[in-house]
CSV table of N, CA, C and O in Angstrom, one decimal:
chain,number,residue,atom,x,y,z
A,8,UNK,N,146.8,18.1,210.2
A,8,UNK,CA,147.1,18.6,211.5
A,8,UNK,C,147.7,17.5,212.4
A,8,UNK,O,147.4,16.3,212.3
A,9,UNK,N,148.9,18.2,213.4
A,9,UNK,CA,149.4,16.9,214.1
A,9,UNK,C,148.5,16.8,215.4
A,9,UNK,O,148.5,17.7,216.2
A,10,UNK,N,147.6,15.4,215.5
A,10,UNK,CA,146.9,15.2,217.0
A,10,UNK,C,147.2,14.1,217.2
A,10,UNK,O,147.4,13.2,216.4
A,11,UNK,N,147.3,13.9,218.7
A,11,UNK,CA,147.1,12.4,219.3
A,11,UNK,C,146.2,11.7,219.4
A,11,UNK,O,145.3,12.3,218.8
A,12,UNK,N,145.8,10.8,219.8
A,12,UNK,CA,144.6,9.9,220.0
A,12,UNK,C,143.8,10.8,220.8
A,12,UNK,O,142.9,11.2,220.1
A,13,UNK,N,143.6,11.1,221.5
A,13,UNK,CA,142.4,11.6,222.2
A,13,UNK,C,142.0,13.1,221.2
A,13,UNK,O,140.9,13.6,221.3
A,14,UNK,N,143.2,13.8,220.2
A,14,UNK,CA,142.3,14.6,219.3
A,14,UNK,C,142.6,15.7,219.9
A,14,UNK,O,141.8,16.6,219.6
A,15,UNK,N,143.6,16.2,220.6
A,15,UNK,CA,144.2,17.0,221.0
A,15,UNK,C,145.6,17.8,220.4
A,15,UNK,O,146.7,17.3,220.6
A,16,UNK,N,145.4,19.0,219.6
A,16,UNK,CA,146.8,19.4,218.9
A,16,UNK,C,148.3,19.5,219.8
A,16,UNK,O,148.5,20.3,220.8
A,17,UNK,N,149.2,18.6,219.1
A,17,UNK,CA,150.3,18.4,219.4
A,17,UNK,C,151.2,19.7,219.1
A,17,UNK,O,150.8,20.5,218.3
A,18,UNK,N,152.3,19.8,219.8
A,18,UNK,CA,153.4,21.2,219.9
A,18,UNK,C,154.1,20.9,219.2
A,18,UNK,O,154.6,21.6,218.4
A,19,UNK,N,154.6,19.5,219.3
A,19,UNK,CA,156.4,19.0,219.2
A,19,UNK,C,156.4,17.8,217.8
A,19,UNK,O,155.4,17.1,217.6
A,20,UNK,N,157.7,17.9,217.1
A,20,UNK,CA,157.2,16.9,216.4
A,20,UNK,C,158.6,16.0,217.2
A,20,UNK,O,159.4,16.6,217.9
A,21,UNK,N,158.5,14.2,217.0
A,21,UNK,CA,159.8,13.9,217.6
A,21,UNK,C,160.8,14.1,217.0
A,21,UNK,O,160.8,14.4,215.8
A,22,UNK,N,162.0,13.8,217.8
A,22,UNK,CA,163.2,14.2,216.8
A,22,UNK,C,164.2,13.7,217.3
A,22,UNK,O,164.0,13.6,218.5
A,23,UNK,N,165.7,13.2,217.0
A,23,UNK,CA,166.6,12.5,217.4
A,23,UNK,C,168.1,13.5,217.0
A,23,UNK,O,168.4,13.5,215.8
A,24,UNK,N,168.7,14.1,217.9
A,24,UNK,CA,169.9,14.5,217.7
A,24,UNK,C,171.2,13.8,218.3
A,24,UNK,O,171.5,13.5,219.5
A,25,UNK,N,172.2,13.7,216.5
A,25,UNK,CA,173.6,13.6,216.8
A,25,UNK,C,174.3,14.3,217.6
A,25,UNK,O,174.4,15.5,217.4
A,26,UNK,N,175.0,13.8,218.6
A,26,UNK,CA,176.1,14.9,219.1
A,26,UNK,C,177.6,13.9,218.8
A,26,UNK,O,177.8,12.8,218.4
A,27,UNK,N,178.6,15.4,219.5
A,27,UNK,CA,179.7,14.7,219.8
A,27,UNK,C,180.0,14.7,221.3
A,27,UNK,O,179.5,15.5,222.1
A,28,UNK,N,180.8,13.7,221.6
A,28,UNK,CA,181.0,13.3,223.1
A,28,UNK,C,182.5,13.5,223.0
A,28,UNK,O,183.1,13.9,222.0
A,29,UNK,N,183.1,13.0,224.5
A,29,UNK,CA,184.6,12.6,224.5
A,29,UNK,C,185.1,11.7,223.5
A,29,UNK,O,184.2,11.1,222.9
A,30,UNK,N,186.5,11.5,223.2
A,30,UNK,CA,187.1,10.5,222.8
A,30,UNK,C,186.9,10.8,221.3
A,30,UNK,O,187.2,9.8,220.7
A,31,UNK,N,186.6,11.6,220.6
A,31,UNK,CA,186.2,12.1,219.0
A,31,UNK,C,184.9,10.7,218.7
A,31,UNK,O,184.8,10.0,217.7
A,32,UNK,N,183.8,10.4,220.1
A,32,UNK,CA,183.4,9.8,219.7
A,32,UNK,C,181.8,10.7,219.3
A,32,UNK,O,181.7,11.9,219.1
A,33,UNK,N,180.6,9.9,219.2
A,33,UNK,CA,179.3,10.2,218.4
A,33,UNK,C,178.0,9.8,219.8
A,33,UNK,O,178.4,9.2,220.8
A,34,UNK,N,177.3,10.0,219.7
A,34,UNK,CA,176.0,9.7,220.8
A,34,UNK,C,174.8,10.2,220.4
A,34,UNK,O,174.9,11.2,219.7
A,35,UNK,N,173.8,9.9,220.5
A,35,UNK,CA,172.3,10.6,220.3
A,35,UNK,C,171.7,10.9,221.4
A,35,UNK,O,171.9,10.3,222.5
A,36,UNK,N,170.8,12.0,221.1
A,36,UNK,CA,169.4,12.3,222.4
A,36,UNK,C,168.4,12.2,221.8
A,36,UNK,O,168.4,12.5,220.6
A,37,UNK,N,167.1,11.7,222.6
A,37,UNK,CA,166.0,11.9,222.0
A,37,UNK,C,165.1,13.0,222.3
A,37,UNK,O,165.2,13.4,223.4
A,38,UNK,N,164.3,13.5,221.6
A,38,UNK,CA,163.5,14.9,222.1
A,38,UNK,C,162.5,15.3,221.0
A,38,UNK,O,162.0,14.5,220.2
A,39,UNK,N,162.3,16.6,221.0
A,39,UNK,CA,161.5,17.0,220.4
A,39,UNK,C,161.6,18.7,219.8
A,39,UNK,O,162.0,19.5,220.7
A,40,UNK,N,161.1,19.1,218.5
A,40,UNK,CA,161.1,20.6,218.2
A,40,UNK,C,159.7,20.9,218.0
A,40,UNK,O,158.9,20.1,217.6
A,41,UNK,N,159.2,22.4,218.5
A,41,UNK,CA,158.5,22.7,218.4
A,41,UNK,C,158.0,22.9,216.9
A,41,UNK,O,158.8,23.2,216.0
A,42,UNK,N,156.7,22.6,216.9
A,42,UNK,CA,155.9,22.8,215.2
A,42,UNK,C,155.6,24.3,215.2
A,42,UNK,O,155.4,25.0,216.2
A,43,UNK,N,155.7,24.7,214.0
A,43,UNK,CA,155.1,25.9,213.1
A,43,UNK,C,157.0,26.8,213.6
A,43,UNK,O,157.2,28.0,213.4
A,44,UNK,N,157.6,26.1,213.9
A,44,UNK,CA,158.8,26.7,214.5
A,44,UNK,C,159.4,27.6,212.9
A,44,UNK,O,159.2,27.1,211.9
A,45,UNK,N,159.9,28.6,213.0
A,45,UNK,CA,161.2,29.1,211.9
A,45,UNK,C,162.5,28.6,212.3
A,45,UNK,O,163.0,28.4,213.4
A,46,UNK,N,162.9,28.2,211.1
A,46,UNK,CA,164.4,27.3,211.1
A,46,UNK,C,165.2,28.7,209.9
A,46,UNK,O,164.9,29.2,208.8
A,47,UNK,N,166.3,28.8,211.0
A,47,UNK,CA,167.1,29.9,209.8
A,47,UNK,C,168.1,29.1,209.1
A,47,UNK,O,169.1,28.8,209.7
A,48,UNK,N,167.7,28.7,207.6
A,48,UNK,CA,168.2,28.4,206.4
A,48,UNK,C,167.9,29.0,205.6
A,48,UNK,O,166.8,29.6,205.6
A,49,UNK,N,169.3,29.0,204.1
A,49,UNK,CA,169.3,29.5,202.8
A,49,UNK,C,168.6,28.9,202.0
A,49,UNK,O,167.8,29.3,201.2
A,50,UNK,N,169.0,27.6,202.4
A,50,UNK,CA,168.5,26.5,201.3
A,50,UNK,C,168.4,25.2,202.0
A,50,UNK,O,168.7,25.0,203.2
A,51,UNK,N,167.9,24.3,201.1
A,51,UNK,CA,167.6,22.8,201.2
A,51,UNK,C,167.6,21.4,200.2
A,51,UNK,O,167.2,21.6,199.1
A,52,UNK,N,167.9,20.6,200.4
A,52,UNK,CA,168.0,19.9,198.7
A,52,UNK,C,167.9,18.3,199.3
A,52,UNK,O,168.4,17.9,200.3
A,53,UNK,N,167.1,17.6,198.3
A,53,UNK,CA,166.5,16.3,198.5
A,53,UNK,C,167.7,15.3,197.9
A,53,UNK,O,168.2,15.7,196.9
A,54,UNK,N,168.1,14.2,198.3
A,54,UNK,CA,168.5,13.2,198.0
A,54,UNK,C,167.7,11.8,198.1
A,54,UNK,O,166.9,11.7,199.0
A,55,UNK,N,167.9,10.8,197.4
A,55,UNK,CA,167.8,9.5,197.1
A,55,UNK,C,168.4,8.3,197.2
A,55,UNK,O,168.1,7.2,197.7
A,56,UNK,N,170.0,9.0,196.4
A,56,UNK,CA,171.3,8.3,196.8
A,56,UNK,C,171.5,7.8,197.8
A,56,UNK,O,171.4,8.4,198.9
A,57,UNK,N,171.8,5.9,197.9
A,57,UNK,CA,172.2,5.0,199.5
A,57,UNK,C,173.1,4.3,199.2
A,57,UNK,O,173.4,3.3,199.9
A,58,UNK,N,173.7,4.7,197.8
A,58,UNK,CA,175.5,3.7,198.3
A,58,UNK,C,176.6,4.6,198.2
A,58,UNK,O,177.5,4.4,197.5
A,59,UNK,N,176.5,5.8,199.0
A,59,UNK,CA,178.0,6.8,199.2
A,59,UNK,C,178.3,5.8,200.7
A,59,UNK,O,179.3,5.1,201.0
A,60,UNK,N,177.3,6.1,201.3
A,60,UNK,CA,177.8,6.4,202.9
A,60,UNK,C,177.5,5.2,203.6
A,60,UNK,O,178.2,4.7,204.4
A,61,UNK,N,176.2,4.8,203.2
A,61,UNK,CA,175.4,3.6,203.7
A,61,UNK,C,176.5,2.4,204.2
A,61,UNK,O,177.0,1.6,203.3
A,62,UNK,N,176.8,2.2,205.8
A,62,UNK,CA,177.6,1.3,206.9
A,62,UNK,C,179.0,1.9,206.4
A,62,UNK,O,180.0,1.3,206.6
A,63,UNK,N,179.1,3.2,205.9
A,63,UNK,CA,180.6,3.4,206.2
A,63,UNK,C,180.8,4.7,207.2
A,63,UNK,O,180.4,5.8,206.7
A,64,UNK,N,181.3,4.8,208.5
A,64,UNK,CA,181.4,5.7,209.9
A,64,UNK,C,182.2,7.1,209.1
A,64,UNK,O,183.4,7.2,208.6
A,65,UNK,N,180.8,8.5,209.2
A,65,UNK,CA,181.2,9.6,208.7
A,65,UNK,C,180.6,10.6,209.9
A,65,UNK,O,179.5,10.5,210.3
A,66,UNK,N,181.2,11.2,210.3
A,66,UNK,CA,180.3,12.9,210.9
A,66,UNK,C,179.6,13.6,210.1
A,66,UNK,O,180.3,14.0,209.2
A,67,UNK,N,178.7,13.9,210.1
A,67,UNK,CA,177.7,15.2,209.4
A,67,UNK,C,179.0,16.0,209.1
A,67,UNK,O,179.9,16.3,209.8
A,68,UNK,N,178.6,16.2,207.3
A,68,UNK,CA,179.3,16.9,206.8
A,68,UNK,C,179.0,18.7,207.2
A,68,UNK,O,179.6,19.7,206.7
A,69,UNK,N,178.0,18.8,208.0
A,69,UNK,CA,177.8,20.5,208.7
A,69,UNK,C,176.5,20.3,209.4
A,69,UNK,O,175.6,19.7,208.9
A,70,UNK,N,176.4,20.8,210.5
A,70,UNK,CA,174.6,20.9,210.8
A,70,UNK,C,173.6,20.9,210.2
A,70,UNK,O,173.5,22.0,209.7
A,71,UNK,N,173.0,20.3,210.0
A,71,UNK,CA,171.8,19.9,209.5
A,71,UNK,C,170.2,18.9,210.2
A,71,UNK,O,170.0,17.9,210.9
A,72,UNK,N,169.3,19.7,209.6
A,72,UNK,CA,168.1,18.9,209.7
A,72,UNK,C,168.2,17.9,208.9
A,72,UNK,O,168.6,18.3,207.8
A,73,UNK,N,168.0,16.5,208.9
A,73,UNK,CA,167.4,15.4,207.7
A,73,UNK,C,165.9,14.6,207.8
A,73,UNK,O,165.6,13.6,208.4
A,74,UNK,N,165.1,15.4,207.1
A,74,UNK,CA,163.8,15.3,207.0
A,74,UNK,C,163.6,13.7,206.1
A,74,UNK,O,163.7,13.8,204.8
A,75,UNK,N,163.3,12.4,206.4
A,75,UNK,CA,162.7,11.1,206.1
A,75,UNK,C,161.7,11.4,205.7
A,75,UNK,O,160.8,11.5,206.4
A,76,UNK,N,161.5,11.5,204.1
A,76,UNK,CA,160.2,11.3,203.7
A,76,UNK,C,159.9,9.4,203.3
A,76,UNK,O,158.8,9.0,203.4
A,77,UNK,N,160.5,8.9,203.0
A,77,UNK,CA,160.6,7.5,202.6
A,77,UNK,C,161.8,6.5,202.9
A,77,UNK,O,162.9,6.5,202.5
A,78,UNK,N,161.0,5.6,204.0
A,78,UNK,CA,163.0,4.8,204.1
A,78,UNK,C,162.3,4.4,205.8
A,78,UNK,O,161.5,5.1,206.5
A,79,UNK,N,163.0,3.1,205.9
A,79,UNK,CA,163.4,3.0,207.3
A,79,UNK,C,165.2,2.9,207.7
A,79,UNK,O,165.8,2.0,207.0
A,80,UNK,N,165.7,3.5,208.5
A,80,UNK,CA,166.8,3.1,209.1
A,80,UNK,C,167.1,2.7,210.3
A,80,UNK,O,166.3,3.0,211.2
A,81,UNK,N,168.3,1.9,210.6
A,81,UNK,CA,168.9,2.0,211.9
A,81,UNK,C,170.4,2.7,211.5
A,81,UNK,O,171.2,2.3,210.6
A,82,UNK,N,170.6,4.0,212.4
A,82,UNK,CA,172.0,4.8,212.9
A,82,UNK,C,172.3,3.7,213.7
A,82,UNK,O,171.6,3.0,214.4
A,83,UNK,N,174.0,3.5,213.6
A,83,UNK,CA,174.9,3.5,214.4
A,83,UNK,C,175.5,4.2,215.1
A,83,UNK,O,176.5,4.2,214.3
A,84,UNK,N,176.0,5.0,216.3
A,84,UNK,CA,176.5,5.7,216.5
A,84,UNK,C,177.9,5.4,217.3
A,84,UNK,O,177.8,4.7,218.3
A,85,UNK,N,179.2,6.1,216.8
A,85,UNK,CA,180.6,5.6,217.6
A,85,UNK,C,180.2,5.1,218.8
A,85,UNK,O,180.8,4.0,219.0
A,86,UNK,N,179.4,5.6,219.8
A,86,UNK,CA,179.6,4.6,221.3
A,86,UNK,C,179.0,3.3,221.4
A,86,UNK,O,178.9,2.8,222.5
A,87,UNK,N,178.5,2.8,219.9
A,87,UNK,CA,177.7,1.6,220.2
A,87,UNK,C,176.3,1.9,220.4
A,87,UNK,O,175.9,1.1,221.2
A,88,UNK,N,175.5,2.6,220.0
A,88,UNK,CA,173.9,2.9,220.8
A,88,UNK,C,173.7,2.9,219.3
A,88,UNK,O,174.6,3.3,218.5
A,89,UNK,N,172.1,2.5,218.9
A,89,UNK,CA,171.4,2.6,217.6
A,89,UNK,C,170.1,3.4,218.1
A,89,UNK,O,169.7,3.6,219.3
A,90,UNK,N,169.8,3.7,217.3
A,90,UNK,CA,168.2,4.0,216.7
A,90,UNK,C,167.6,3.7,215.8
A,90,UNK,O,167.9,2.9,215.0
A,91,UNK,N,166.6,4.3,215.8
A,91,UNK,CA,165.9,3.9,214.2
A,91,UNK,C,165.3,5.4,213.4
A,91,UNK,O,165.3,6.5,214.0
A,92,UNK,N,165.1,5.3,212.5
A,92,UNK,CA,164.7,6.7,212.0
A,92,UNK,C,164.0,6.1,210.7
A,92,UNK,O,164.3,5.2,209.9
A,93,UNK,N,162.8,7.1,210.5
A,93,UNK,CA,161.8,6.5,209.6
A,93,UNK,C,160.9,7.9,209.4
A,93,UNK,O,161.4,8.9,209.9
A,94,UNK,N,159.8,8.2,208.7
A,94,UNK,CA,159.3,8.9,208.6
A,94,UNK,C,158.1,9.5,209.4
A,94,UNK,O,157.1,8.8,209.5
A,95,UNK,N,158.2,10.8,210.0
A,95,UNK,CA,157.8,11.3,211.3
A,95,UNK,C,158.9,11.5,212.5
A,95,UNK,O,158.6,12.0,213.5
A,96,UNK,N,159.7,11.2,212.4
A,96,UNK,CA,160.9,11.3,213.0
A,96,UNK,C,161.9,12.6,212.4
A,96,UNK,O,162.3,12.4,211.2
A,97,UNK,N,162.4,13.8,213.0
A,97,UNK,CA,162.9,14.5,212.3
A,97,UNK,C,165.0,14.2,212.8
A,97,UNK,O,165.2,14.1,214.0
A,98,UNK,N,165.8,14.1,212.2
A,98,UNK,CA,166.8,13.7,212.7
A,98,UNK,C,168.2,15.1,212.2
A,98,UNK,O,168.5,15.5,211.1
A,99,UNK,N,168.6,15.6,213.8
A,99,UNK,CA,169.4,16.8,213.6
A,99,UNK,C,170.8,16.4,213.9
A,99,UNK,O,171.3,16.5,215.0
A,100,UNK,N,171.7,15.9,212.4
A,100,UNK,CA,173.3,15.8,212.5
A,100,UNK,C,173.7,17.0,213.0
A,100,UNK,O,173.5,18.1,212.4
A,101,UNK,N,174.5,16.7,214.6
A,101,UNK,CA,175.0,17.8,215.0
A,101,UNK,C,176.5,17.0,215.3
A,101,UNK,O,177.4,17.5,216.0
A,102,UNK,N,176.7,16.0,214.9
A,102,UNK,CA,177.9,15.3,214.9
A,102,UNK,C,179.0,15.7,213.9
A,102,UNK,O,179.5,15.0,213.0
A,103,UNK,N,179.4,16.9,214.0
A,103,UNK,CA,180.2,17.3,212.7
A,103,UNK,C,181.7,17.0,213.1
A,103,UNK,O,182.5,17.9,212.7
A,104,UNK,N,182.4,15.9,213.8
A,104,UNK,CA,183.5,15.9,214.1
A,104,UNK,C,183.7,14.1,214.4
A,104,UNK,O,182.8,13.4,214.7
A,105,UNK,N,184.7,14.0,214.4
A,105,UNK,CA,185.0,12.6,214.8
A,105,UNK,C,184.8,11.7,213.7
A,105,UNK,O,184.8,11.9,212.5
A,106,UNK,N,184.5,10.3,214.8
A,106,UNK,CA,184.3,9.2,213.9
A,106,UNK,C,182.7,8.9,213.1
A,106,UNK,O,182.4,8.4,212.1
A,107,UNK,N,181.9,9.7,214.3
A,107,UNK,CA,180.4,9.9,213.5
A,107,UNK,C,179.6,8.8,214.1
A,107,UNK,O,179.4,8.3,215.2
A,108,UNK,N,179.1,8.5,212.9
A,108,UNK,CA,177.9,7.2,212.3
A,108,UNK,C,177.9,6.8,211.4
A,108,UNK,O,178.5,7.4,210.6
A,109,UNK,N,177.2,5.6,211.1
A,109,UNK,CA,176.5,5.0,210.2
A,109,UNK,C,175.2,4.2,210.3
A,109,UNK,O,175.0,3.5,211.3
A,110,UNK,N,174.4,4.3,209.4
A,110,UNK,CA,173.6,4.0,208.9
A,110,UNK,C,173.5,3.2,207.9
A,110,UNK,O,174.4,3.1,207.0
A,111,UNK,N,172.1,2.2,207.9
A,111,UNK,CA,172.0,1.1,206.7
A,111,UNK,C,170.3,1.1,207.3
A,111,UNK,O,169.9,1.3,208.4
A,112,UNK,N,169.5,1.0,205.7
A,112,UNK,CA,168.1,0.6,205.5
A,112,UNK,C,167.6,-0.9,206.4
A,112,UNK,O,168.1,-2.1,206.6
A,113,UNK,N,166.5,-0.3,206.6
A,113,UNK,CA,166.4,-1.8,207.2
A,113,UNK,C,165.1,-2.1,207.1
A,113,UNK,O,164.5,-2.5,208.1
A,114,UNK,N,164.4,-2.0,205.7
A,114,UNK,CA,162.8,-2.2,205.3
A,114,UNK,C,162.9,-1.5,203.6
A,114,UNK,O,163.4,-0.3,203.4
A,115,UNK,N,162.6,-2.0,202.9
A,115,UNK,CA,163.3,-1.7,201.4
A,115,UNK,C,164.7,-1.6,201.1
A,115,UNK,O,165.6,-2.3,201.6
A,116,UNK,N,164.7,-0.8,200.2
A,116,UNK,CA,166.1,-0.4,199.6
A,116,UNK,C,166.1,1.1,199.5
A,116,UNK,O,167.3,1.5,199.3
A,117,UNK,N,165.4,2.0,199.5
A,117,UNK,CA,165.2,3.2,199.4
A,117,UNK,C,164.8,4.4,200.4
A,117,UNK,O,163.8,4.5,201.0
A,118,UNK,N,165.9,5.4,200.5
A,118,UNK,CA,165.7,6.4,201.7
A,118,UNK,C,165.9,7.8,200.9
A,118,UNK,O,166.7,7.9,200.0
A,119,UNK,N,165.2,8.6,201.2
A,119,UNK,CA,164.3,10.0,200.2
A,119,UNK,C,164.2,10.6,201.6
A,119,UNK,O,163.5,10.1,202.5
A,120,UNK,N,165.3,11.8,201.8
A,120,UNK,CA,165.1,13.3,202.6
A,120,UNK,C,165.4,13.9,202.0
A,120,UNK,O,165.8,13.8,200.9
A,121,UNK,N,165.1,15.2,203.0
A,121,UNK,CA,165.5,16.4,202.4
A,121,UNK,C,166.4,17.2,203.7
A,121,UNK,O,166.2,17.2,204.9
A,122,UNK,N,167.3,17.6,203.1
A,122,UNK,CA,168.4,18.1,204.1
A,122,UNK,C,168.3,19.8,204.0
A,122,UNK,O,168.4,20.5,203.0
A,123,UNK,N,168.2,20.1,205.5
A,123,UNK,CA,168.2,22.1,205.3
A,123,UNK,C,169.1,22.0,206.7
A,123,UNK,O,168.9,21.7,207.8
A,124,UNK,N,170.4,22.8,205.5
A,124,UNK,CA,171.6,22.8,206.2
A,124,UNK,C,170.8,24.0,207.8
A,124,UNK,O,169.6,24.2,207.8
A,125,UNK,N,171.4,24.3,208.4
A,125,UNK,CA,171.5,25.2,209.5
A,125,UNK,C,172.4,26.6,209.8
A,125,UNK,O,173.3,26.1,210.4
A,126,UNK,N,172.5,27.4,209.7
A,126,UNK,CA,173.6,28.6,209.3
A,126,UNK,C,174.4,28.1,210.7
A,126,UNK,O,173.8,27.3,211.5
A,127,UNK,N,175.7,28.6,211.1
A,127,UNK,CA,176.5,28.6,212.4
A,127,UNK,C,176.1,28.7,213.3
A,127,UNK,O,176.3,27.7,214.0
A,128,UNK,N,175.4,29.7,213.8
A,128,UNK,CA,175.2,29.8,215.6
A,128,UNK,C,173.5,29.7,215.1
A,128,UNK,O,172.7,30.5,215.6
A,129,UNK,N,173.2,29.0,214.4
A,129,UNK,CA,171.4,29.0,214.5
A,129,UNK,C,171.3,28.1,215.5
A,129,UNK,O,172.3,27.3,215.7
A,130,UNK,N,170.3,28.0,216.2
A,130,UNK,CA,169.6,27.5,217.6
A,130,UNK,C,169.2,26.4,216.6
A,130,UNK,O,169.3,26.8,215.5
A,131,UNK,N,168.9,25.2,216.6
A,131,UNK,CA,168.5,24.2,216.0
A,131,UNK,C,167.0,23.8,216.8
A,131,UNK,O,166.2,23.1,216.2
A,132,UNK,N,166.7,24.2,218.0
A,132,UNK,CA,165.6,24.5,218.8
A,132,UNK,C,165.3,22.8,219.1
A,132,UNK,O,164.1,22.4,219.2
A,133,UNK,N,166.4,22.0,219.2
A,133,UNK,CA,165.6,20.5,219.7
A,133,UNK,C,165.4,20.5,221.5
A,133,UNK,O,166.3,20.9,222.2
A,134,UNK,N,164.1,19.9,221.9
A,134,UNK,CA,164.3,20.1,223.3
A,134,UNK,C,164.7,18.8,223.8
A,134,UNK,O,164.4,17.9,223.0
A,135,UNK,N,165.3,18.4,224.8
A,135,UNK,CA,166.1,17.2,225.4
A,135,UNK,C,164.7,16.4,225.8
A,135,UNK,O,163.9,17.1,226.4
A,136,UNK,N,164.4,15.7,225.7
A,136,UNK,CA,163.1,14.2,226.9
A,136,UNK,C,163.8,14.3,228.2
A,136,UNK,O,163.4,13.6,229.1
């Protein structure tokens, strides 16, 4: 069960979404999606793999959730702003154009999600902080 310190059930889990800005450039928000939520996807599929993309600047290849089961990262994103992303963190590529991001591990060698693409007009349901 998700609770906070005082023991009280939590709504939201956090979450960090890609966007696109002016200039074909990339930016993040921080926020949160509601738990026990329905996400309309077909499918979903886990990767391992960290030397396709890892410090080379790509846009999400389509909307998607990327669920961190194992791994710490820092994103880069085109305007210069980083994050971090790690596990408990839900992260929604909505950056499907431009120059994008990148990412590189930054606590082992190994990052394990699971990616559930998003159909076109599905609501992705992240709320803005």
């Amino acid at each position: 069960m998700n609770t906070d310190q005082a023991g009280t059930i939590k709504n939201y889990l956090k979450a960090i979404r890609l966007i696109n800005i002016e200039d074909d450039k990339c930016a993040f928000e921080t926020g949160r999606i509601p738990i026990r939520q329905h996400i309309n996807a077909n499918y979903f599929f886990a990767q391992t793999d960290v030397s396709t993309l890892e410090k080379i600047p790509h846009p999400a290849p389509r909307r998607q959730y990327v669920i961190t089961l194992k791994g710490k990262l820092k994103f880069t994103v085109s305007n210069g702003e980083t994050f971090i992303i790690e596990p408990g963190i839900t992260l929604i590529a909505n950056d499907t154009a431009g120059e994008g991001h990148t990412w590189e591990i930054v606590d082992g060698n190994e990052w394990e999600r699971i990616y559930i693409p998003l159909e076109e007009d599905t609501d992705d349901y992240f709320i803005l902080d």
